[in-house]
PDB file of C-alpha atoms in Angstrom:
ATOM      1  CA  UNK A  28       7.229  -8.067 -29.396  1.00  0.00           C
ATOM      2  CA  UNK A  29       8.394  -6.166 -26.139  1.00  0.00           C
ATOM      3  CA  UNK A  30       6.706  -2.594 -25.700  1.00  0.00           C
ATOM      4  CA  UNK A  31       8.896   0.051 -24.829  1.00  0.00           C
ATOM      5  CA  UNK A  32       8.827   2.274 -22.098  1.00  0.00           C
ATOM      6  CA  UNK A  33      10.272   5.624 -21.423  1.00  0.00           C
ATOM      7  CA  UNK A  34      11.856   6.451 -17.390  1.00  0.00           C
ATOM      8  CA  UNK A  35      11.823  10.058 -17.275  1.00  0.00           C
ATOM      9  CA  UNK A  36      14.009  11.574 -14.036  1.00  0.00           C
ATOM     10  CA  UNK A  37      12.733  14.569 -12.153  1.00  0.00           C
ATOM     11  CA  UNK A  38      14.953  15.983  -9.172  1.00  0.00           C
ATOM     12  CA  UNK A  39      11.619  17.718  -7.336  1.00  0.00           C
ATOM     13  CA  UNK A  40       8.219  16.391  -6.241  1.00  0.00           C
ATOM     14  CA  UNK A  41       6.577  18.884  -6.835  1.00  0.00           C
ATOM     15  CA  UNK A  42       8.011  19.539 -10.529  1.00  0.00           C
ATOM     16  CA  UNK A  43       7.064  15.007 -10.487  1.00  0.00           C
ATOM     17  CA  UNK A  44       2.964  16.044  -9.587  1.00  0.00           C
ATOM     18  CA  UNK A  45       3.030  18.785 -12.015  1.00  0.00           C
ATOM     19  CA  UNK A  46       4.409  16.467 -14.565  1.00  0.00           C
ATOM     20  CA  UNK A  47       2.410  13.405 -13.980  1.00  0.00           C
ATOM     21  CA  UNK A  48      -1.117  16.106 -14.440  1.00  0.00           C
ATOM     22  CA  UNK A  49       0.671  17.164 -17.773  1.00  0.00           C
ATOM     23  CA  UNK A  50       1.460  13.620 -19.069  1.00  0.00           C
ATOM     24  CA  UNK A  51      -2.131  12.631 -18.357  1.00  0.00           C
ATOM     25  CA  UNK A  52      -3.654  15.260 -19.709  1.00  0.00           C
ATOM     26  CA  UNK A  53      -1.875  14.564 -23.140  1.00  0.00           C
ATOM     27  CA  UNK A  54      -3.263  11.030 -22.838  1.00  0.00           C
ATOM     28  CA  UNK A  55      -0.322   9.359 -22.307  1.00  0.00           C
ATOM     29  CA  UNK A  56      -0.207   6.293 -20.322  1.00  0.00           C
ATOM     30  CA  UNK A  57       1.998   6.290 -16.862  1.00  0.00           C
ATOM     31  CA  UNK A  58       3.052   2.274 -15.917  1.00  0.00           C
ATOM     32  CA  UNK A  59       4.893   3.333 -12.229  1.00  0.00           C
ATOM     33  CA  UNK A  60       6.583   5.927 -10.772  1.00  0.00           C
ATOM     34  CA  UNK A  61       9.142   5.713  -8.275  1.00  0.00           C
ATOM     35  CA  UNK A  62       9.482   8.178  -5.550  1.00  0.00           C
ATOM     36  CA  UNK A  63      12.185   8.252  -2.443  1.00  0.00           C
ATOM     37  CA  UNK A  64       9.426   9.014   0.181  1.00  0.00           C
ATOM     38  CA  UNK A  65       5.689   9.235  -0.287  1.00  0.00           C
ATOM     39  CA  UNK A  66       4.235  12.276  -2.467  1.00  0.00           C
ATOM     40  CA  UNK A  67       0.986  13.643  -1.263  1.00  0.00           C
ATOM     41  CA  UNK A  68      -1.809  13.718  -3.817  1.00  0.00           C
ATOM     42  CA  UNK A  69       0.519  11.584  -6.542  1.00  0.00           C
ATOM     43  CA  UNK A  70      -2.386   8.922  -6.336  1.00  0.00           C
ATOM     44  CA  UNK A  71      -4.946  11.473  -7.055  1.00  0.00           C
ATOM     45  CA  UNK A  72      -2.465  13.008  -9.918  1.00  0.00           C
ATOM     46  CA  UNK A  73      -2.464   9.664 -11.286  1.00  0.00           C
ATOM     47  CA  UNK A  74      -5.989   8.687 -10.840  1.00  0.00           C
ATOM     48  CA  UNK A  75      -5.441   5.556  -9.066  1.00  0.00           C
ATOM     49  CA  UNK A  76      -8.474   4.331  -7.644  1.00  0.00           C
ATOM     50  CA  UNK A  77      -8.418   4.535  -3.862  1.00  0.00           C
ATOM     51  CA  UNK A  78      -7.581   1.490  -1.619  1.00  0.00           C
ATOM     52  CA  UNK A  79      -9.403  -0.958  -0.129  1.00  0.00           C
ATOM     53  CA  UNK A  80      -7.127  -2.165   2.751  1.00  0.00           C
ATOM     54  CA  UNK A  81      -9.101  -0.229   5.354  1.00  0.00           C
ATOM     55  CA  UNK A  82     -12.031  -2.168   4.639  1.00  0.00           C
ATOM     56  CA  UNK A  83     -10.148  -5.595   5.235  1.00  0.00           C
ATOM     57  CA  UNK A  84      -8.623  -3.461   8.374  1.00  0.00           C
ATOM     58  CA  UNK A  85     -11.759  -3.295   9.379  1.00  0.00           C
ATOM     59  CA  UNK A  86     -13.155  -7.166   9.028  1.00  0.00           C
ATOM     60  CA  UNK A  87      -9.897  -8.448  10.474  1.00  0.00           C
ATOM     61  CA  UNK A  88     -10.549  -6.658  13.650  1.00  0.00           C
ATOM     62  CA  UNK A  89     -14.195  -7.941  14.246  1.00  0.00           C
ATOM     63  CA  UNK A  90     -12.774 -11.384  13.370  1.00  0.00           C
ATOM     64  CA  UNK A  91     -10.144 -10.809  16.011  1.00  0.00           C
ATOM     65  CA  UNK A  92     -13.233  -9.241  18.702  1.00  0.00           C
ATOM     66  CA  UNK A  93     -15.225 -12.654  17.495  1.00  0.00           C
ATOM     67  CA  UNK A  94     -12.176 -14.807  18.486  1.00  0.00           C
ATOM     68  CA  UNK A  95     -11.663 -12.849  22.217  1.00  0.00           C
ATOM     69  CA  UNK A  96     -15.196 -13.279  22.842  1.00  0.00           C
ATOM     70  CA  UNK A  97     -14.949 -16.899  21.964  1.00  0.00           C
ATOM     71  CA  UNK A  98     -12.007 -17.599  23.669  1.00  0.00           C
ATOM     72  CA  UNK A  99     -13.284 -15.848  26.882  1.00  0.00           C
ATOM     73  CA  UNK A 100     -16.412 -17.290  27.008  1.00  0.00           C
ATOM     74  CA  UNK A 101     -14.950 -20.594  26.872  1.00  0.00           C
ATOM     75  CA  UNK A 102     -12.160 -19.926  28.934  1.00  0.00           C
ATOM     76  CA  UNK A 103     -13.532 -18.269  31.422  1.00  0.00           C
ATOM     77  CA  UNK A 104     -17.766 -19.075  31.485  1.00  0.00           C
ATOM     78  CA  UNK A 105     -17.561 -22.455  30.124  1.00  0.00           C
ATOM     79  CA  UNK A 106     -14.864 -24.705  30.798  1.00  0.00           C
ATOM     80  CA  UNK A 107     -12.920 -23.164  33.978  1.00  0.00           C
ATOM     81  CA  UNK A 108     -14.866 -20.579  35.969  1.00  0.00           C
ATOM     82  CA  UNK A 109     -13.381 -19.520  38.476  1.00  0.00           C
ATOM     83  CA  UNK A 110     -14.732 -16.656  41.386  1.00  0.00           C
ATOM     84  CA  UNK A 111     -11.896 -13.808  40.852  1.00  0.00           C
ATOM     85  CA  UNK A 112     -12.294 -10.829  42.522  1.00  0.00           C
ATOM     86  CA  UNK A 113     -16.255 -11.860  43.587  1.00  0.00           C
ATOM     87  CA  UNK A 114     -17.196 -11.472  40.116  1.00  0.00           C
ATOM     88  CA  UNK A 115     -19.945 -14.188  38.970  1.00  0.00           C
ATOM     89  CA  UNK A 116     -18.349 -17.087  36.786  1.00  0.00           C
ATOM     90  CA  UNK A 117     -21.957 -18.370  35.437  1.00  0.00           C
ATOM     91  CA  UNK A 118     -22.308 -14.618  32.791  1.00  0.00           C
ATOM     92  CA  UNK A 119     -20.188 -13.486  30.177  1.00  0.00           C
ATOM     93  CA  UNK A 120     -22.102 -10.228  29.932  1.00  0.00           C
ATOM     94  CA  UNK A 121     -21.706  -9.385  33.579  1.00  0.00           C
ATOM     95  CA  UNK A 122     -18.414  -9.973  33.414  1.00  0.00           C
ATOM     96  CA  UNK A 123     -17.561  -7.941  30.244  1.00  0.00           C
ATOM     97  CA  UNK A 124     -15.930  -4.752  32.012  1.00  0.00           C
ATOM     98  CA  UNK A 125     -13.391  -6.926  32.837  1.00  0.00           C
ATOM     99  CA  UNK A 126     -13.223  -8.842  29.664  1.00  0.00           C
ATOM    100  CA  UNK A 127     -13.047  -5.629  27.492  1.00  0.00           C
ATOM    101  CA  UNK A 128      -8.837  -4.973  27.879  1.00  0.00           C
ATOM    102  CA  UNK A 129      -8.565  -8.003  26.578  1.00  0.00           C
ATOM    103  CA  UNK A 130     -11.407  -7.756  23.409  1.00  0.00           C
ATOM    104  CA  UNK A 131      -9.347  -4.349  22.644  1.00  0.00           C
ATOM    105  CA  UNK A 132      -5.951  -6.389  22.196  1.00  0.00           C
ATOM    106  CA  UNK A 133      -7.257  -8.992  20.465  1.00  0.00           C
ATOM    107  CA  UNK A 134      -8.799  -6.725  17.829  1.00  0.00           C
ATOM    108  CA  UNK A 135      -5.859  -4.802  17.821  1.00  0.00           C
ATOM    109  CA  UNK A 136      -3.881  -7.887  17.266  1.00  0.00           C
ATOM    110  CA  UNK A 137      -5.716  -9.507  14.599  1.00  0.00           C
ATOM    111  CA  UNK A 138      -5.988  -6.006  12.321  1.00  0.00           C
ATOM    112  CA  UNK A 139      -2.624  -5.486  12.325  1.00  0.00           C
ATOM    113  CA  UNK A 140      -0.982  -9.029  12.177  1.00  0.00           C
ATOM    114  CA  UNK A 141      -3.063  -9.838   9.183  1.00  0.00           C
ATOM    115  CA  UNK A 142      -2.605  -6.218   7.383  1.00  0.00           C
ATOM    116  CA  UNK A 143       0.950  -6.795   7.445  1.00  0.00           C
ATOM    117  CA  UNK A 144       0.681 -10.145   5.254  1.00  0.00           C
ATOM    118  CA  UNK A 145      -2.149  -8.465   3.213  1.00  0.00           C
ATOM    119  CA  UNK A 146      -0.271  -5.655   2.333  1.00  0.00           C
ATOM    120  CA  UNK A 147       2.519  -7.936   1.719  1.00  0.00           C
ATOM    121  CA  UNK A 148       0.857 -10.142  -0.725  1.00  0.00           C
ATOM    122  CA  UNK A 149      -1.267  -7.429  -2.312  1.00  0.00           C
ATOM    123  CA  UNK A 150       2.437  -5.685  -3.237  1.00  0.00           C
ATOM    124  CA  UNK A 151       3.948  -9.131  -4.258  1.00  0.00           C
ATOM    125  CA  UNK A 152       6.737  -8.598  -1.617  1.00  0.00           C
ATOM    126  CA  UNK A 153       8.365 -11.678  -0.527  1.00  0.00           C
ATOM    127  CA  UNK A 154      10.992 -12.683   1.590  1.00  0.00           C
ATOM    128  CA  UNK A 155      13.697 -13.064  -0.929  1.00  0.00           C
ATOM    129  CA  UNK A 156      12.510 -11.033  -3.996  1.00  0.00           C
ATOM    130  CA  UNK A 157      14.606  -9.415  -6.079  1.00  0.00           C
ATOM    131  CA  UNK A 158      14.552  -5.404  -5.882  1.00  0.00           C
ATOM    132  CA  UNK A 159      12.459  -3.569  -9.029  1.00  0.00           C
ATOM    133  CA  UNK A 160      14.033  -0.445  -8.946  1.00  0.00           C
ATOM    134  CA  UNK A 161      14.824   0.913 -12.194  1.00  0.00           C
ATOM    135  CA  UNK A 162      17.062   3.425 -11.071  1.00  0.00           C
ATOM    136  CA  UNK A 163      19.232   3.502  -7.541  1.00  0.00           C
ATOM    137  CA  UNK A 164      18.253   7.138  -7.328  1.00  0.00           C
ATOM    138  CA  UNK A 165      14.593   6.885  -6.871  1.00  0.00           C
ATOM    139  CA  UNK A 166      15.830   5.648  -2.943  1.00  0.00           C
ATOM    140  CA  UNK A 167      18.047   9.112  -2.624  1.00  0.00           C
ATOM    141  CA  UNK A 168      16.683  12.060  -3.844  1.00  0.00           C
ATOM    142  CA  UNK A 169      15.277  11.374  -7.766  1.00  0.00           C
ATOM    143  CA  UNK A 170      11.872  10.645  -9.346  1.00  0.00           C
ATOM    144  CA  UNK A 171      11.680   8.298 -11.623  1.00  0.00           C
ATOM    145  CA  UNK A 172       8.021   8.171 -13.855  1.00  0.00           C
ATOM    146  CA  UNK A 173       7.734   5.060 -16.713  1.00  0.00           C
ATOM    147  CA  UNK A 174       5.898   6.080 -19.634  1.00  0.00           C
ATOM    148  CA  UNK A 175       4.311   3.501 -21.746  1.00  0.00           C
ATOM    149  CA  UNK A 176       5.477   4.075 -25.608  1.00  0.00           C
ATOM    150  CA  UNK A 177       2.573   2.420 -27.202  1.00  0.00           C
ATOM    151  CA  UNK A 178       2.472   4.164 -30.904  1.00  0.00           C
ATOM    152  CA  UNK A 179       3.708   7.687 -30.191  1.00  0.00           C
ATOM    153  CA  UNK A 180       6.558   8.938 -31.468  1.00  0.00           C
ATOM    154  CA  UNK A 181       9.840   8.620 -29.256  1.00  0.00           C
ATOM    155  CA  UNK A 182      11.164  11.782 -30.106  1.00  0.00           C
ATOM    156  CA  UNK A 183       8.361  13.743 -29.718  1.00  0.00           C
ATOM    157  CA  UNK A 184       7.488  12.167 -26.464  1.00  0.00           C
ATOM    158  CA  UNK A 185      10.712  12.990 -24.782  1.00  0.00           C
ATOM    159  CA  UNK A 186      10.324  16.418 -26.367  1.00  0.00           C
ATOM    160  CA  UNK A 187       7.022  16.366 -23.941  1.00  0.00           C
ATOM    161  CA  UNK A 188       8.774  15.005 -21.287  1.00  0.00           C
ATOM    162  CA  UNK A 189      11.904  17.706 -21.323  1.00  0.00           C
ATOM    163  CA  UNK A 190       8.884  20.108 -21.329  1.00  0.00           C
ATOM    164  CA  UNK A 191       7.532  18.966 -18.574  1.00  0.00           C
ATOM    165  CA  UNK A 192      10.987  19.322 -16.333  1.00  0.00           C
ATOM    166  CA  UNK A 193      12.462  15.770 -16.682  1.00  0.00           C
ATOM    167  CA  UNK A 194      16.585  16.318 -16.150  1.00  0.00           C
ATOM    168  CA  UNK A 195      17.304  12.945 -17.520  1.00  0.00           C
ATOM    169  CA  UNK A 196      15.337  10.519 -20.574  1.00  0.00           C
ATOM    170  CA  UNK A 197      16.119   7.327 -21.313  1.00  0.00           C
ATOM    171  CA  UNK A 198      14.404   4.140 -23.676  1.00  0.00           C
ATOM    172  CA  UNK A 199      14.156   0.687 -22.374  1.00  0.00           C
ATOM    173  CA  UNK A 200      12.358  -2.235 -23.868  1.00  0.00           C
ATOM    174  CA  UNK A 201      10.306  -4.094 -21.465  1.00  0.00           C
TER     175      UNK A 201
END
């Protein structure tokens, strides 16, 4: 059996925050919204729980520092040394000043290189996937929220949801 859902369209973010507080407070259950630009605090409203790409931010730049200090020390300690500049070739830790540039970029490098695929995979986005928005609006100037049906009442729920400032209802089946 395919559960319904309800899209409810609100022309104001703020009137969108307001609503998504009321609908949760009436213990109704929100599947996605759909905004044109990020709303501040909407995660919050919704009571996502918060993200942990930072963390993996963080372990894919001390992987990328671990793979500059490698690749220096064998680079430039163990399998070529070379005398630049007078500086000894025999130490990687007296010549880490010089070295440090080049740990920076690395890290750099690696955090952001591999966010960019984890954030891609993490939101299932693909090269060649087909577009989920419910409603062209929600890229111009609308906000769309998808209430899950469940056993309430349709009519009364998009009573609630006219209360709550929604311009336009409408009742799909997923």
């Amino acid at each position: 059996m395919a559960s319904k859902v309800i899209h409810a369209l609100y022309t104001d973010d703020d009137l969108l925050l307001q609503a998504v507080r009321q609908v949760r407070e009436a213990r109704y259950r929100i599947g996605e919204i759909y905004t044109p630009f990020p709303v501040h605090g909407l995660d919050k409203a919704m009571g996502l729980a918060p993200t942990r790409l930072a963390i993996t931010s963080f372990l894919y730049g001390i992987v990328g520092l671990a793979v500059a200090i490698s690749m220096m020390n064998f680079i430039m300690i163990e399998d070529w040394p070379m005398d630049i500049g007078g500086k000894p070739s025999f130490s990687f830790l007296q010549n880490m000043p010089a070295f440090v540039p080049i740990m920076f970029e690395l890290t750099v490098f690696f955090a952001a290189h591999l966010m960019v695929f984890t954030f891609f995979m993490r939101s299932k986005l693909w090269p060649f996937k087909k577009a989920e928005n419910p409603d062209v609006r929600t890229t111009d100037d609308h906000f769309l929220m998808e209430v899950e049906l469940g056993n309430h009442d349709a009519n009364e729920l998009t009573r609630f949801l006219f209360d709550t400032g929604a311009s336009e209802i409408k009742i799909f089946n997923r």
